[in-house]
Amino acid sequence: MSELITTDVLVIGAGLAGERAAISASAEGNEVVILSLVPPRRSHSCAAQGGMQAALGNCVKGAGDSEELHWLDTVKGSDWGCDQEVARIFADTAPVAMREMAHHGVPWTRVKGGPADYFIKGKKVTLEEPHENEGLIMHRDFGGVSRWRTCYTADGTGHTVLYTMDNMVVELGIAVHDRMEAISLIHDAGRCHGAVVRCLRTGELKTYLAKATVIASGGFGRIYKYSTNAIINQGSGQSIALDTGLVPLGNMEAVQFHPTGIVPTDILVTEGCRGDGGLLLDVDEYRFMPDYEPDKQELASRDVVSRRMTEHMQKGKGVPSPDGEHLWLDLRHLGEDHLRTKLREVYDICMYFLGVNPIKELVPVRPTQHYSMGGIRVNKDGHAYSLKGLWSVGESACWDLHGMNRLGGNSLAETVVAGMFCGQRLGEWANSQTLEVDTALADIALNEQQERINALITGGMGEANENVDQLLNEAQDILQAKVGIFRKGEELAEAVVGLREIYQRSRNLKMRSAFKGANPELAAALRLPGMLKLALCVAKGALLRTESRGGHSREDYPKRNDRDWLKRTLARWPVGADEPEISYEPVGLLESPPGHRGYGGAENIAMEESVEDYNEKVEREWIEQGWQETATPLGEELKEMVEYASTKQS
Amino acid sequence: MARELTLRIFRYDPLNPESKPCFVDYKMEETPRLNLFVALHRVREKQAPDLQFDFVCRAGVCGSCGMMINGRPTLACRTLTAELPETITLAPMPAFKLIGDLSVDTGTWFRGMSERVESWIHTQKEFDPKAEEQRMDDGTAQKIYELERCIECGCCVAGCATANIREDFLGATALNRIGRFMLDPRDERDSEDWFELVATDEGVFGCMGLMGCDDVCPKELPLLEVFAYMRRRMSQVAAGRAKADAGTSQPVIT
């Protein structure tokens, strides 16, 4: 007899977003259980280094900052692909979220009044930090921002915020069931009831039934060959949502490549390196970024810097190495003191993994897959489209404040903000529901998974001969080669065909080991089809989007096209199909009409309809598609919209 | 000439009655800059698909991959084979429950530790979302961060003679955590509050002073200083109590 566990709210993932959502849901009076692949403090949130954005404006280069500016920087960073209302909620909530984490124990780096030395645009400058702000949260510079607003703890921000968050979870007595993997959602008639879960200690299956199920499982970078992501970032949460056949994934083609993954090993060194004055150099040790981006230089948005680096390497200016071409990150001028305090993790990573001392030597870097803007499409409350009771927050979600490109420091901030905001919404919603314990439904879902496992263990249907690692490697090679920083229609079409073949072959997996317990090969075999599906969503979305916007750059369609492509891609996977079905929705209500980002330099095809007409279409489609109701009406958080609506009424 | 490495790996599945603990040799050719993260995945891919071990970040920051490497507990991901002899013996860390092969249950242990030391800010103050953050001197923030850098890898526990013979010993990681909260002006617990937990044989006075923890901590936390600070502070509480019992002045420590 398998175990059945009931709770009000089931959270899948114990990183920052999942734990913060659990805390909010618990504050609303719900019993909460969190599942995690690993002990919670090992979640990938812990590896975030540089910081989180919030418009506190405490330091001299942050003076005059506001939620308004943070919102506008975010919209520009997204290349007008984001939901501007969600970006408003995010920018408005971020300062409170940072202060709350300060209250609960994060040792944020603080403002020290008086003269301070910085490196800005390649030059050493001395600025006077305001004495009246002594002891408030300090900020550092980041890419694509108009003010310094990144709150940080040296270069261990994710670590300190995650440890503080998990301390709060322990204090509240919220249960975390670690080494547990949700392998399918239990749902019926458009309502999610929980998940079938496999214990990674014993291999046993259990069912968890809940009023609300929250996916907060992070990104899916590991579908790429080279990724900065932790090895657990295989998209298991997005996969089980896609498997329902109901829930769409949004903008899966929007994949972020971070400019500074180290070569080899692909470990990230933070954008804070450039925020603090680090420079990018080529094979001649020449600083090339100001030639491409005179204004923002090394601190344009990540999509732009990664493209410029790639362009420069294509001109023959890369540094050849046995591990492939790369460029240099120069931190030497920042000095030993800075590198051994504020960039200490970076120093350790360079020393341990490269044998390079960044105080004296250049660090080999190249753009590397880093972040998934796409994910489970949710409304502004975090409630998934088309499946009541399913919610998602953090990188696993497409909430969508990032659009087609995320700004550095906005994802770590998003985890806490979305956890707070959506956690409260789902907590309130759960309170309005009754817990339905349908054991027959749970058994059916569990048996389906047990049969899947049995088939894998016993060697499948006769002809089984495919190897898990082999298929994953082949798929990763295709994505890396054909769905990278610069994309072409022909290659994308080849990628879709190739990935579809691999997906079909994955039906004939043959395991090499036969034990049913905590067998890592079995865990990999269970995850593989989901990873291949995500890869196909990325490739097909990229093939069909015939424009360049943010992180999606088409050599055959180099312009951003606001006339035809001010849209979000939605990918659904009909049960039994071999590839996803793609549809589109408007990006959301426009408060800031599409314009020039101030970096990146691409040409645009202008919108032809008026902003008013576009916004009317948004409202119309929202009603026609029947997306989940939101706690407040559409557009309520948009400042100009509220004024607009009030003038219409009066 | 590339070396031929032998990875001598502890194998045991405690859930399988037929499994017997043993070491199994896996051979591979050494490649440039090979680390144990890559080496163990090669073993799993080519030779032992069911081999259990734990990695997450593979960048030395998440604390998942603590294991005994030639008898010494450390992080496997950032250990280069070039620094080791041709035969590399890998075993799970002692003092933690074995899950299988090289994988141990640090999650349950550390959650228990956090509960035991009440690893959260104890304050009567409510969070006020409208107020400016409580100010803190940057020097104080840096001192807290210095101890907050613990990644819960468990190496200090595995390398501790006391922790290996008495299960209830707090260990360096817990004492370091306590030190972190003692330094934090936001936490309202005082030395008296800590005394019953810390000034005992399960606490700082159970340490026999071999300081294996300090030798093996991958984050180079200042554990010698933490233990010295803790002993001294607890001794002062005891001295204060003794004086108070003798009917003399009040304790000098706050």
Tab-separated table of C-alpha atoms in Angstrom, chain A residues 47-50 142 155 228 258-275 280 302 328-331 339 343-351 353-354 356 358 363-366 368 370, chain B residues 58-59:
chain	number	residue	atom	x	y	z
A	47	ALA	CA	24.439	29.824	-6.151
A	48	ALA	CA	23.191	33.294	-7.103
A	49	GLN	CA	26.058	35.647	-6.450
A	50	GLY	CA	25.576	39.235	-7.545
A	142	PHE	CA	24.386	45.917	-12.953
A	155	ASP	CA	29.000	37.822	-3.860
A	228	THR	CA	25.763	27.611	-15.731
A	258	HIS	CA	25.074	34.998	-19.594
A	259	PRO	CA	28.192	36.794	-20.831
A	260	THR	CA	30.551	35.338	-18.227
A	261	GLY	CA	30.504	31.567	-17.859
A	262	ILE	CA	34.094	30.407	-17.245
A	263	VAL	CA	35.919	28.171	-19.730
A	264	PRO	CA	35.983	25.260	-19.194
A	265	THR	CA	33.364	24.041	-16.620
A	266	ASP	CA	30.733	26.741	-17.480
A	267	ILE	CA	30.496	27.917	-13.882
A	268	LEU	CA	29.092	31.426	-13.627
A	269	VAL	CA	31.018	34.410	-12.392
A	270	THR	CA	28.592	37.149	-11.458
A	271	GLU	CA	27.525	40.186	-13.476
A	272	GLY	CA	28.707	41.981	-10.319
A	273	CYS	CA	32.235	41.512	-11.713
A	274	ARG	CA	31.367	43.969	-14.485
A	275	GLY	CA	29.076	45.960	-12.181
A	280	LEU	CA	35.895	42.396	-21.296
A	302	ARG	CA	22.900	40.351	-21.038
A	328	TRP	CA	38.845	37.532	-21.217
A	329	LEU	CA	37.323	39.073	-18.128
A	330	ASP	CA	39.785	41.491	-16.555
A	331	LEU	CA	39.365	42.007	-12.789
A	339	LEU	CA	38.440	40.409	-4.929
A	343	LEU	CA	34.041	39.040	-5.029
A	344	ARG	CA	35.334	36.261	-2.848
A	345	GLU	CA	33.303	33.414	-4.376
A	346	VAL	CA	34.515	34.509	-7.802
A	347	TYR	CA	38.084	34.454	-6.525
A	348	ASP	CA	37.586	30.929	-5.114
A	349	ILE	CA	35.925	29.662	-8.295
A	350	CYS	CA	38.790	30.959	-10.456
A	351	MET	CA	41.428	29.510	-8.137
A	353	PHE	CA	38.337	25.385	-11.005
A	354	LEU	CA	40.705	27.196	-13.383
A	356	VAL	CA	43.694	31.250	-12.378
A	358	PRO	CA	42.103	36.884	-10.882
A	363	VAL	CA	39.734	34.990	-16.511
A	364	PRO	CA	38.606	33.013	-19.607
A	365	VAL	CA	34.872	33.546	-20.228
A	366	ARG	CA	32.246	33.080	-22.917
A	368	THR	CA	26.817	30.403	-21.588
A	370	HIS	CA	22.025	30.716	-17.887
B	58	ARG	CA	29.256	21.576	-9.065
B	59	ALA	CA	30.815	24.979	-8.241
